[in-house]
Short mmCIF file of C-alpha atoms in Angstrom, two decimals:
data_model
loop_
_atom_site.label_atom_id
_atom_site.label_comp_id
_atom_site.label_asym_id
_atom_site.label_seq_id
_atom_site.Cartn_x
_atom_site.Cartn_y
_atom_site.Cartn_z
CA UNK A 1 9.44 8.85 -9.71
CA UNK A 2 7.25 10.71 -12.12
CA UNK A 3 8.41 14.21 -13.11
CA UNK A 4 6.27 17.28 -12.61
CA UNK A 5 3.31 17.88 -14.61
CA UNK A 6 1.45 21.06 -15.40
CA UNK A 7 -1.22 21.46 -13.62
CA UNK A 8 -0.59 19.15 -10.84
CA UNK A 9 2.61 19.09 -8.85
CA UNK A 10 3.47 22.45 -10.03
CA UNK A 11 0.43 23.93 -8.37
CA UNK A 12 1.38 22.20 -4.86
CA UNK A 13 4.59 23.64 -5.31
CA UNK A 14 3.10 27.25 -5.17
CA UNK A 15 0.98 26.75 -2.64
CA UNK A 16 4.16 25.28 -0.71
CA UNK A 17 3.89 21.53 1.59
CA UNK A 18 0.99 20.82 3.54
CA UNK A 19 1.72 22.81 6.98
CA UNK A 20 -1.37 24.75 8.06
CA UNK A 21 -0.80 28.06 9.54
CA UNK A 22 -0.42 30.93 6.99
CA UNK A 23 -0.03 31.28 3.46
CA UNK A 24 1.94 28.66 1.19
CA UNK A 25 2.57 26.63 4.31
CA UNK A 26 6.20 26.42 5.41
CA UNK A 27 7.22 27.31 1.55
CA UNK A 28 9.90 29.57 3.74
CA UNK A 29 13.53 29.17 4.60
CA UNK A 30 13.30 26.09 6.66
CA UNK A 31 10.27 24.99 5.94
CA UNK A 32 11.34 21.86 4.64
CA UNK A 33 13.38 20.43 7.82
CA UNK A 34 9.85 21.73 9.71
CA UNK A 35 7.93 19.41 7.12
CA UNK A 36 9.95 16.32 7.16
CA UNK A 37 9.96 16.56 11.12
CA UNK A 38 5.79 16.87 11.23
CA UNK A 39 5.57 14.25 8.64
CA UNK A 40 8.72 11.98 10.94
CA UNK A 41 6.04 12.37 13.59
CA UNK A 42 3.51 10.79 11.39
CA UNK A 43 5.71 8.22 10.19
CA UNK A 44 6.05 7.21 14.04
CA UNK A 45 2.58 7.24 14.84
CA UNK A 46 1.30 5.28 11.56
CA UNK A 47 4.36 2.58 12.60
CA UNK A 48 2.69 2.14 16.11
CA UNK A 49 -0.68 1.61 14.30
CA UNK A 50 0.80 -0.62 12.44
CA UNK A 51 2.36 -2.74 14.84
CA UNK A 52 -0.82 -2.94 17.09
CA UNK A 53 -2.37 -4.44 13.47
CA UNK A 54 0.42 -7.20 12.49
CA UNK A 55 0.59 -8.11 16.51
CA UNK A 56 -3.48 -8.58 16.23
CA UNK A 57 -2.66 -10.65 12.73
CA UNK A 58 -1.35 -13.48 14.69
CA UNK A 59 -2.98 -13.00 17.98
CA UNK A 60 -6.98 -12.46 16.54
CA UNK A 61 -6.55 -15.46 14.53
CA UNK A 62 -5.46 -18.01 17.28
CA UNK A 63 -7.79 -15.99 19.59
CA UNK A 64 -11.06 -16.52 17.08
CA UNK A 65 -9.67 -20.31 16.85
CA UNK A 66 -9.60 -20.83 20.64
CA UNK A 67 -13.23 -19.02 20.87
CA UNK A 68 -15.07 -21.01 18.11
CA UNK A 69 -13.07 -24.14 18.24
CA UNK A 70 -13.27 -23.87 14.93
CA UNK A 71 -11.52 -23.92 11.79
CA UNK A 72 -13.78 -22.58 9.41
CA UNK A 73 -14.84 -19.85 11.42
CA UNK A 74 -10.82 -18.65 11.23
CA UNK A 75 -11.05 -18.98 7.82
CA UNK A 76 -14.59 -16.74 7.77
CA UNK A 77 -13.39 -14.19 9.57
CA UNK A 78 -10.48 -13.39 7.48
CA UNK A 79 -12.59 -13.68 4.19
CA UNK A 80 -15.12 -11.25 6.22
CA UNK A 81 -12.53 -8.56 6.32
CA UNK A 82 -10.51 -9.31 2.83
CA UNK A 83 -14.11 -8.98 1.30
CA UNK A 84 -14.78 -5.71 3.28
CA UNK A 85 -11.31 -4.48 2.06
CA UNK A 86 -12.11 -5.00 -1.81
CA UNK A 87 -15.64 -2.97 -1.55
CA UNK A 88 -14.61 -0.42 1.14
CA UNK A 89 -11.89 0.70 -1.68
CA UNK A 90 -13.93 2.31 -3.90
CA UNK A 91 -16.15 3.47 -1.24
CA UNK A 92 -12.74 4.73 0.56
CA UNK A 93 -11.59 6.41 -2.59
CA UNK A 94 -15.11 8.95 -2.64
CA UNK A 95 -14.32 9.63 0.74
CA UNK A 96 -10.85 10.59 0.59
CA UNK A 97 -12.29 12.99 -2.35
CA UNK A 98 -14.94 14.76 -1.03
CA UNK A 99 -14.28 15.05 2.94
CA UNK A 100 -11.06 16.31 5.10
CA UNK A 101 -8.43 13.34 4.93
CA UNK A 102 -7.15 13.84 8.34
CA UNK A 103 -10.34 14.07 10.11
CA UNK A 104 -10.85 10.70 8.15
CA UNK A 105 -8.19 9.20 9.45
CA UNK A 106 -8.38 9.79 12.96
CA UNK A 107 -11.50 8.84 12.80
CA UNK A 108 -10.45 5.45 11.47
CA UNK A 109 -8.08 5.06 13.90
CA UNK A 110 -10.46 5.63 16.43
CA UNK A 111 -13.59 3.63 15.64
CA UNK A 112 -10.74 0.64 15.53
CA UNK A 113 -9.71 1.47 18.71
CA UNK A 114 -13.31 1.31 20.04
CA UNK A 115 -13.56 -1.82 18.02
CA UNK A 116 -11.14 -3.77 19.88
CA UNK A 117 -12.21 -2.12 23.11
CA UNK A 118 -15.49 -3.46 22.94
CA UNK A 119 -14.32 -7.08 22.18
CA UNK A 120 -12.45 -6.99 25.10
CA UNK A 121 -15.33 -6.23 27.46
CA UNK A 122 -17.89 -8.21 25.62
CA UNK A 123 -19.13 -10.98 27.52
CA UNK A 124 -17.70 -14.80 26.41
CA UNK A 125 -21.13 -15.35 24.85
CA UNK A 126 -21.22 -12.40 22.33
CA UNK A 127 -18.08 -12.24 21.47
CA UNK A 128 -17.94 -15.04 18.55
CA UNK A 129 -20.41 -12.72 17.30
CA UNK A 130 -18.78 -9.62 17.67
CA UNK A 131 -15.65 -11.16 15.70
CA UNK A 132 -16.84 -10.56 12.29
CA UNK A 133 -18.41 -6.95 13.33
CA UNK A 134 -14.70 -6.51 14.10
CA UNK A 135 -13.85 -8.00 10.48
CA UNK A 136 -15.93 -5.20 8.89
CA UNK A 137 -14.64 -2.28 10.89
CA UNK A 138 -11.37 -3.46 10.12
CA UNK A 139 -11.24 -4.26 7.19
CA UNK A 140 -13.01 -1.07 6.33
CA UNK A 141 -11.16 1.36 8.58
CA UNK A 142 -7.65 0.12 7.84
CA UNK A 143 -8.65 0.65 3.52
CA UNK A 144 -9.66 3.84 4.52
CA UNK A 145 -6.73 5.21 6.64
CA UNK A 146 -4.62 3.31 4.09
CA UNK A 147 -6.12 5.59 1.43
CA UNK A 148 -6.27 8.70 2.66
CA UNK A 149 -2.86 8.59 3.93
CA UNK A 150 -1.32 7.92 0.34
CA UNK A 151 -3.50 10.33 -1.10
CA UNK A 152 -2.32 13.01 1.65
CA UNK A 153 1.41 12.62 1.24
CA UNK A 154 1.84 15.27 -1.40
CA UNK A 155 0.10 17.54 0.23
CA UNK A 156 1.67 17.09 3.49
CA UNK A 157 5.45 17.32 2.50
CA UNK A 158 4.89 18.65 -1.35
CA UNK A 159 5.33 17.25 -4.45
CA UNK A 160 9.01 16.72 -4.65
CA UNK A 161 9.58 15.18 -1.23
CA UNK A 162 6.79 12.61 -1.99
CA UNK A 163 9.37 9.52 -2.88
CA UNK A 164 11.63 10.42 0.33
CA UNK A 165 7.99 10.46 2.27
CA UNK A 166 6.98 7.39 0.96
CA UNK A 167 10.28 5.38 1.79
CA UNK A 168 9.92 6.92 4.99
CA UNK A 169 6.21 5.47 5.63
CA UNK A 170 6.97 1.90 3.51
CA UNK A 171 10.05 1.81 5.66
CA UNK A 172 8.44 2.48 9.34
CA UNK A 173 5.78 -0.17 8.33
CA UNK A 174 8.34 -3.15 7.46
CA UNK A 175 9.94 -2.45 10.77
CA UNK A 176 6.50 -2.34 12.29
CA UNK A 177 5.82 -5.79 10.41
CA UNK A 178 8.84 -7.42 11.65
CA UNK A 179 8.46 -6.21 15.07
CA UNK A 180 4.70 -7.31 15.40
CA UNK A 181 5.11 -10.67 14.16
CA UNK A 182 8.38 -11.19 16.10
CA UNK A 183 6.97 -10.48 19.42
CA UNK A 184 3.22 -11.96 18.93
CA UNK A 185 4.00 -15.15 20.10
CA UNK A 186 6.00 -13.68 23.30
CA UNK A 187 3.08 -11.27 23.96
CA UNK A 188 0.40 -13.63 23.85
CA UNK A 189 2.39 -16.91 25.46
CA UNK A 190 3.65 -14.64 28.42
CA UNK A 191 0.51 -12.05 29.01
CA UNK A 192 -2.66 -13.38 26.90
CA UNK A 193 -5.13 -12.79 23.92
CA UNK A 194 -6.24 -9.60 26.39
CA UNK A 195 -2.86 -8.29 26.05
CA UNK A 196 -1.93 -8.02 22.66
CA UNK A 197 -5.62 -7.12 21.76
CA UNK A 198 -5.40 -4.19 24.32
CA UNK A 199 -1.63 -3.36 22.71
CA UNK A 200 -3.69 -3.17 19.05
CA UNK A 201 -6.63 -0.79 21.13
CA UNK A 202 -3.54 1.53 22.21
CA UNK A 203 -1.60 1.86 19.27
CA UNK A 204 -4.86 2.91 17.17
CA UNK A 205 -5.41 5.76 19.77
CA UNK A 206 -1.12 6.57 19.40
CA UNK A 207 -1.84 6.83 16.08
CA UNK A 208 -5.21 9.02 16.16
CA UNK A 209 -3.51 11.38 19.04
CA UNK A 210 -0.24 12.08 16.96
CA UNK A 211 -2.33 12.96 13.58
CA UNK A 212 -4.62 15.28 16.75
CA UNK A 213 -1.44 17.03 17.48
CA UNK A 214 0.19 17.65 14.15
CA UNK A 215 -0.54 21.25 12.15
CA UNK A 216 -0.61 19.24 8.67
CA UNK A 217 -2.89 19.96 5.60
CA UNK A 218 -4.04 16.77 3.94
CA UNK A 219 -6.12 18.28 1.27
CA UNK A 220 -5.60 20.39 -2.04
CA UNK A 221 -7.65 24.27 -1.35
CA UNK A 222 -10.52 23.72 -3.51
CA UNK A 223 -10.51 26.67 -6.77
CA UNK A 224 -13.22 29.46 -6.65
CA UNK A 225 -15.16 29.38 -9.89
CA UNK A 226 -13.58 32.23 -11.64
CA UNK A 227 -9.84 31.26 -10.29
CA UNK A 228 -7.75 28.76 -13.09
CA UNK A 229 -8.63 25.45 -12.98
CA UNK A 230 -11.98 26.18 -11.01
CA UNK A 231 -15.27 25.27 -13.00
CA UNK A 232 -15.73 23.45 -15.74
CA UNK A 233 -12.22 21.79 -15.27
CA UNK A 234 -12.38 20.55 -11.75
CA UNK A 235 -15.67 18.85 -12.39
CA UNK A 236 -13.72 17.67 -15.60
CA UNK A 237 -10.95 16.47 -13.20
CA UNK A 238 -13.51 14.66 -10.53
CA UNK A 239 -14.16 12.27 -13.12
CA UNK A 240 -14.24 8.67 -11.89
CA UNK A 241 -11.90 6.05 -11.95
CA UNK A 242 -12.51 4.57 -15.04
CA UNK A 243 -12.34 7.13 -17.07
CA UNK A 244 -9.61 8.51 -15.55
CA UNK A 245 -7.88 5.28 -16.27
CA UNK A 246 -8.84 5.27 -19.99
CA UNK A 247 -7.64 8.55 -19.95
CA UNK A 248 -4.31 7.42 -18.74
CA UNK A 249 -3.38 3.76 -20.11
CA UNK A 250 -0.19 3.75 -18.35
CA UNK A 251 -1.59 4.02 -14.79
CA UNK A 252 -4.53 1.43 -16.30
CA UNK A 253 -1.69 -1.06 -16.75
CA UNK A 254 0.63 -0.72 -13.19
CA UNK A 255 -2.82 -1.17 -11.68
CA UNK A 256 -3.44 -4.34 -13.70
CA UNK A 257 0.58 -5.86 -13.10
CA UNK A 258 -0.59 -4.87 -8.84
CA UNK A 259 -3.55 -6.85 -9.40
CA UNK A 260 -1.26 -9.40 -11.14
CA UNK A 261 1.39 -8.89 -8.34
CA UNK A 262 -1.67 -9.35 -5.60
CA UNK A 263 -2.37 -13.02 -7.29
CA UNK A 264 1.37 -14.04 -7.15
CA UNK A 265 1.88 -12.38 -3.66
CA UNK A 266 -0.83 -15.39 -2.53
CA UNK A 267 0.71 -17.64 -3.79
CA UNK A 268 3.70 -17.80 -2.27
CA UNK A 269 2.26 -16.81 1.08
CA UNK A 270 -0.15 -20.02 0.83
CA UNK A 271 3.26 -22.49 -1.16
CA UNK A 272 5.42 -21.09 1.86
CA UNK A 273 4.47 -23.40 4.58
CA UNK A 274 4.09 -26.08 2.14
CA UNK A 275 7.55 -25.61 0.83
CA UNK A 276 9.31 -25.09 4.33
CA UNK A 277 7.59 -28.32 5.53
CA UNK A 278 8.97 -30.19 2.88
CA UNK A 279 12.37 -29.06 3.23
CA UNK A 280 12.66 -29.74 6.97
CA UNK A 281 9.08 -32.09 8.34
CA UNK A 282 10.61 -31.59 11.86
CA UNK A 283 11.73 -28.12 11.62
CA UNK A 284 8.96 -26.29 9.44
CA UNK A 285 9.57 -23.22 10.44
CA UNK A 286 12.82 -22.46 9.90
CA UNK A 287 12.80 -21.90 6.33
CA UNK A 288 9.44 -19.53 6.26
CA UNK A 289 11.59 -17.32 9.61
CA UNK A 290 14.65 -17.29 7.01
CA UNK A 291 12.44 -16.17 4.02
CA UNK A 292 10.89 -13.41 5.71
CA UNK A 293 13.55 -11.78 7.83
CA UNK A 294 15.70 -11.48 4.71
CA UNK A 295 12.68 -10.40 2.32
CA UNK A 296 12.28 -7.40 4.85
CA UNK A 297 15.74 -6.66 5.34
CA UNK A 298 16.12 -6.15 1.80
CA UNK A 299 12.97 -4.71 1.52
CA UNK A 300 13.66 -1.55 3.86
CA UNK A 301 17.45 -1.35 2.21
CA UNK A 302 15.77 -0.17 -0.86
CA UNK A 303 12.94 1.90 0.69
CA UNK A 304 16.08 3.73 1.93
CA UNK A 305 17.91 3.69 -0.98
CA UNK A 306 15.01 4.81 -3.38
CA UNK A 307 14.45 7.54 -0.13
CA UNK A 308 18.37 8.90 -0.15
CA UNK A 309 18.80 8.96 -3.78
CA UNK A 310 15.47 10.72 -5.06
CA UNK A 311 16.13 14.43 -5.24
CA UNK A 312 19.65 14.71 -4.79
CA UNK A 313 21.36 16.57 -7.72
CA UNK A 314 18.04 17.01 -9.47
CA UNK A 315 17.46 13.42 -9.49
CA UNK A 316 13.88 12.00 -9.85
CA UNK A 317 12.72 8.78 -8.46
CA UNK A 318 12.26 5.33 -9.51
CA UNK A 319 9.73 5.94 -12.50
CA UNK A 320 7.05 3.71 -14.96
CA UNK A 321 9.93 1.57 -16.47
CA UNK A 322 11.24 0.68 -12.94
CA UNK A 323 8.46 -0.39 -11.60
CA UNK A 324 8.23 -2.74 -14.48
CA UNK A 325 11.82 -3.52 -14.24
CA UNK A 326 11.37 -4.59 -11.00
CA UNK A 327 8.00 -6.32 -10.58
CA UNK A 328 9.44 -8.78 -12.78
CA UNK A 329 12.96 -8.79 -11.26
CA UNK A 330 10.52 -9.11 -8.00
CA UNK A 331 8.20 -12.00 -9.59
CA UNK A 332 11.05 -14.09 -11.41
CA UNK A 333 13.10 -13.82 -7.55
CA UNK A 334 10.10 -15.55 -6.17
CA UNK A 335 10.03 -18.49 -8.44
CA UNK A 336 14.24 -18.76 -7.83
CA UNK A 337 12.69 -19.49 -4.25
CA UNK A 338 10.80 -22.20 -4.55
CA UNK A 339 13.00 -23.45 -7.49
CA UNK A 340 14.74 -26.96 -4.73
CA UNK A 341 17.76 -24.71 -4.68
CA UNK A 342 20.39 -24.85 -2.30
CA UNK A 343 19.28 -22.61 0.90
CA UNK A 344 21.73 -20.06 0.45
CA UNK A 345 20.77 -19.48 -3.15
CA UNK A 346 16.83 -19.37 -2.24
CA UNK A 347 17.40 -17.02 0.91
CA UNK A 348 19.53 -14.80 -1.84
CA UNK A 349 16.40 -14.82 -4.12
CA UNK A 350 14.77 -13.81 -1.66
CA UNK A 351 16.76 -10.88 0.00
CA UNK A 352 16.59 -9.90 -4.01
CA UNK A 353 12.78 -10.24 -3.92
CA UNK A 354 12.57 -7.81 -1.03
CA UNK A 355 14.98 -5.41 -2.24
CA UNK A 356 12.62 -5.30 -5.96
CA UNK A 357 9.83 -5.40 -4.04
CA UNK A 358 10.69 -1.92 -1.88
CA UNK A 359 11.32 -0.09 -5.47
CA UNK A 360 7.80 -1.57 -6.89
CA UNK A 361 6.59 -0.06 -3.90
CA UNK A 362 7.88 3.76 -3.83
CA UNK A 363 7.59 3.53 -7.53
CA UNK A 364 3.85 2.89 -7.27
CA UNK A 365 3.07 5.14 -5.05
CA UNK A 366 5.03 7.63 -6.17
CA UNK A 367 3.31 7.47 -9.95
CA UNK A 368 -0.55 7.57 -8.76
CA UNK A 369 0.77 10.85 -6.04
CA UNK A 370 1.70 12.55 -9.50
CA UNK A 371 -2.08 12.56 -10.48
CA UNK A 372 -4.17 15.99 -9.31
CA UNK A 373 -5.34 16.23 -5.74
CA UNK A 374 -9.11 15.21 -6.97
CA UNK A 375 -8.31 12.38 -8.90
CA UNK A 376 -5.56 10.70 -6.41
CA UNK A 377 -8.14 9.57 -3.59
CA UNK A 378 -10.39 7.57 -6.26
CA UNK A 379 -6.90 6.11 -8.07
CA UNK A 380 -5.86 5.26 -4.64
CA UNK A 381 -9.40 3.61 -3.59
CA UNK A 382 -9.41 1.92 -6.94
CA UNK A 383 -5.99 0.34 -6.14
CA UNK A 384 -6.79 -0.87 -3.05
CA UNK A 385 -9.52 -2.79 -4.56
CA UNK A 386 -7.67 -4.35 -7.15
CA UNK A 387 -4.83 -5.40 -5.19
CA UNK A 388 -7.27 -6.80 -2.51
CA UNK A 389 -9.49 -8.54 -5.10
CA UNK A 390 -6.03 -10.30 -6.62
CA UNK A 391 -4.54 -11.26 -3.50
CA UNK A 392 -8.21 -13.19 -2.51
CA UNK A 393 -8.76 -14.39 -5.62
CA UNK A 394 -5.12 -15.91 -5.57
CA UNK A 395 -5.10 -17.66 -1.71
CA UNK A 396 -8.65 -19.41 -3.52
CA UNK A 397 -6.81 -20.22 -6.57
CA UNK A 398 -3.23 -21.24 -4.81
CA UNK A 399 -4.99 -23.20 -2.20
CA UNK A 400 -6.94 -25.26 -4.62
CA UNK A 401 -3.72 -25.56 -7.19
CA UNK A 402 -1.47 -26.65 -4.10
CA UNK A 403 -3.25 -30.11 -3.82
CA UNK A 404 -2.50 -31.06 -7.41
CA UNK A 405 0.97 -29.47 -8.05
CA UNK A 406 4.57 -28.67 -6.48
CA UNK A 407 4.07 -25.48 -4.98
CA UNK A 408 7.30 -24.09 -7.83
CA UNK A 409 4.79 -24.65 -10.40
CA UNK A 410 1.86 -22.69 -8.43
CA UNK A 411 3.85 -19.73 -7.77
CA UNK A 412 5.23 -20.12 -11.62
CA UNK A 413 2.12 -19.95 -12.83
CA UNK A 414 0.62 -17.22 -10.66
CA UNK A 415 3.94 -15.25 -11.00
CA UNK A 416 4.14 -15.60 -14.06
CA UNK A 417 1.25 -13.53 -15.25
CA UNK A 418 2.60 -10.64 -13.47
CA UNK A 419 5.80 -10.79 -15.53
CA UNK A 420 3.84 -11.04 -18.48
CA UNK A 421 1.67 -8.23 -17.63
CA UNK A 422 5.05 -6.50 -16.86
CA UNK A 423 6.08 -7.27 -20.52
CA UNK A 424 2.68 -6.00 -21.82
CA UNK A 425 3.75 -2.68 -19.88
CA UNK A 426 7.16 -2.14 -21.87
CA UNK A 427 5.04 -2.27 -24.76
CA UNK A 428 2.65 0.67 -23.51
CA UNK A 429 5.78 2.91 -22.43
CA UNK A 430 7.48 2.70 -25.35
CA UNK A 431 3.63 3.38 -27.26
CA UNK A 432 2.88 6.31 -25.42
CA UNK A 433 7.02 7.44 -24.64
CA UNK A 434 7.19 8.57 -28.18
CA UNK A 435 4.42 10.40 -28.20
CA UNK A 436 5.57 14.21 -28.28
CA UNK A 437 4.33 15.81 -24.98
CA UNK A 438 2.14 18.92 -25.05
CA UNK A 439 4.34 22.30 -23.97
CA UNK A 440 4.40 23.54 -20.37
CA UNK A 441 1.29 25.05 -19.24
CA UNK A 442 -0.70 23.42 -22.32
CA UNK A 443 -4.39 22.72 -21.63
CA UNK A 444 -5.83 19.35 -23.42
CA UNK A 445 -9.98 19.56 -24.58
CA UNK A 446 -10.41 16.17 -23.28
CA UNK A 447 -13.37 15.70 -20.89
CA UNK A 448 -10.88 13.71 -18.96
CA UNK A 449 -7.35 15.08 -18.41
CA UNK A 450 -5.07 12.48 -18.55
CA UNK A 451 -2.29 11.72 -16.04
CA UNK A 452 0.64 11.91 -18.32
CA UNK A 453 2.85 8.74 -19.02
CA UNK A 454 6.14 9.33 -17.51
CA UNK A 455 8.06 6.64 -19.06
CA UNK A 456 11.79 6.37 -18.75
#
């Protein structure tokens, strides 16, 4: 986890977490058990949401299948809101910046919720119509919520319960995942499309109604003009993304190895069916239910892990040099997969896969929440972007790859520039780790202030 920096965590820590009602928040005796219950609440709430979305995964795509009788128009629909989610990113991330992050959310939640509402009482005839509307509210609403959620954390619990926060949210969203996908089939077999698309409808307005109900403050108080840090330097620290990545290599790099990770997270999405059916032609599922059950056990193990251990005994979380460490511990684990090895050792790969995946995760996040309150919302937009525009790029790219090679050598290859990437990292944190940090307090005349590298 990155340490605190002058200037930005230090500052939230004054002001005390993000629990509106009176000065500093509940910065008093007990105010942290009062913040981490709030923010549980949350947690809860954004895990309902997110089970109405990966129930609607499987369900919307048969549904649009059954409506259109038609391939292609599956296909469409998901490019529809994949393309929505790469624009609405930066778009999300100006948002998040200049307007009230909760009221944005709810508001997300919400206009989803009407979304799905209106598909189900649109008449048969408009609704192969209304699909892709849905794919752009979507796709733009779920960026958005995604967002200005990460960008709120920090301010909700404070600065040094962010990692515990964010194993708390990555953690309530692989159960969501698990549980969503798991019951789709049972939902939709035993009560209908309506069903499950009326389930999605319900869990947006969970979501919207617990955020209603909870006394949290998503949003840094803006400084007065004469106050420290007002002025001149909060324009400076408005800046946009770009140059608040070439103010900040480090950051510019784990955005490029997510992009990187996006392209190789494709591929073995789009090589997994492949690769199951050749294993077993009658059975083809089998292998693809083993992958994923023990990817997201050992995916929330370390979300819990990374949660329990961060803090404790002054202890900071997973920082630059573990995210590096494990995006290619994460990438390499991936290849093992598809590798023809014995079941056992592939299903190990990938319980190792999930586990380095969880710590990429909270290490992630955890780095870009260290940036200032102004700048996190466009770093966070900007992400969301990236990642989106690798992962799309890469189904294209895997897809096309898959009818000419062995799907070990597609996910090699696609994998493989992460790790490199990863390797191109190492050589930026050890650049920038000797570099002799400026004293506590110390203002740099840059006209962008960096985020500082926290390598370790």
């Amino acid at each position: 986890m990155p340490q605190h920096k002058p200037g930005t965590e230090a500052a939230q820590g004054r002001r005390g977490p993000g629990v509106a009602g009176g000065p500093g928040g509940t910065g008093g005796p007990g105010g942290t058990g009062e913040t981490l219950r709030h923010f549980r609440l949350l947690v809860v709430g954004n895990g309902v949401s997110a089970y109405g979305s990966y129930l609607n995964m499987v369900a919307l795509n048969v549904f649009i299948y059954e409506v259109t009788d038609s391939a292609l128009a599956a296909g469409l629909f998901m490019a529809v809101r994949l393309m929505t989610s790469v624009v609405s990113g930066f778009v999300s991330g100006r948002l998040v910046s200049a307007h009230d992050r909760k009221r944005l959310m709810v508001g997300a939640d919400l206009t989803q919720c009407l979304a799905m509402v209106a598909l189900l009482i649109a008449p048969e005839a408009g609704r192969a119509g209304l699909l892709y509307v849905l794919a752009v509210v979507t796709g733009f609403c779920s960026t958005l919520s995604g967002v200005a959620l990460r960008s709120s954390i920090p301010e909700i619990v404070g600065a040094d319960l962010r990692v515990r926060a964010n194993s708390l949210i990555a953690t309530g969203r692989s159960l969501a995942m698990i549980a969503g996908f798991a019951s789709a089939g049972v939902v939709v077999a035993q009560f209908g499309y309506v069903a499950a698309i009326s389930l999605d409808a319900a869990s947006f307005a969970v979501s919207a109604g617990v955020l209603l109900a909870l006394p949290i403050r998503t949003k840094a108080a803006a400084p007065e003009e004469g106050e420290p840090g007002g002025g001149k330097a909060a324009r400076r620290r408005q800046a946009g993304s770009l140059l608040l990545l070439r103010a900040a290599p480090v950051l510019a790099v784990m955005i490029a190895v997510r992009a990187a990770d996006g392209l190789g997270s494709s591929s073995h999405n789009v090589a997994l069916p492949v690769y199951s059916s050749a294993l077993d032609p009658s059975h083809p599922a089998t292998f693809v239910s083993q992958f994923w059950a023990t990817w997201a056990i050992g995916n929330i193990v370390m979300q819990q892990v990374c949660g329990r251990w961060a803090g404790r005994g002054g202890r900071q979380g997973p920082g630059e040099r573990a995210f590096a460490i494990g995006a290619c511990v994460m990438s390499a684990a991936f290849i093992v997969v598809f590798a023809g090895l014995p079941t056992g050792v592939a299903v190990a790969a990938a319980l190792v896969a999930g586990m380095a995946d969880g710590l990429t995760e909270i290490a992630y996040v955890s780095r870009l929440q260290a940036a200032p309150d102004e700048q996190r919302g466009r770093l966070f937009g900007l992400s969301a972007s990236v990642e989106n525009t690798g992962f799309g790029l890469g189904m294209l790219v895997s897809g096309a790859l898959l009818d000419h090679f062995r799907p070990v050598h597609v996910v090699g290859l696609l994998h493989g520039l992460a790790i490199v990437l990863c390797l191109a990292m190492f050589v930026v944190l050890v650049r920038y780790g000797r570099r002799e940090r400026p004293p506590a307090g110390a203002v740099r005349e840059r006209d962008v202030p960096p985020v500082e590298s926290e390598a370790r």
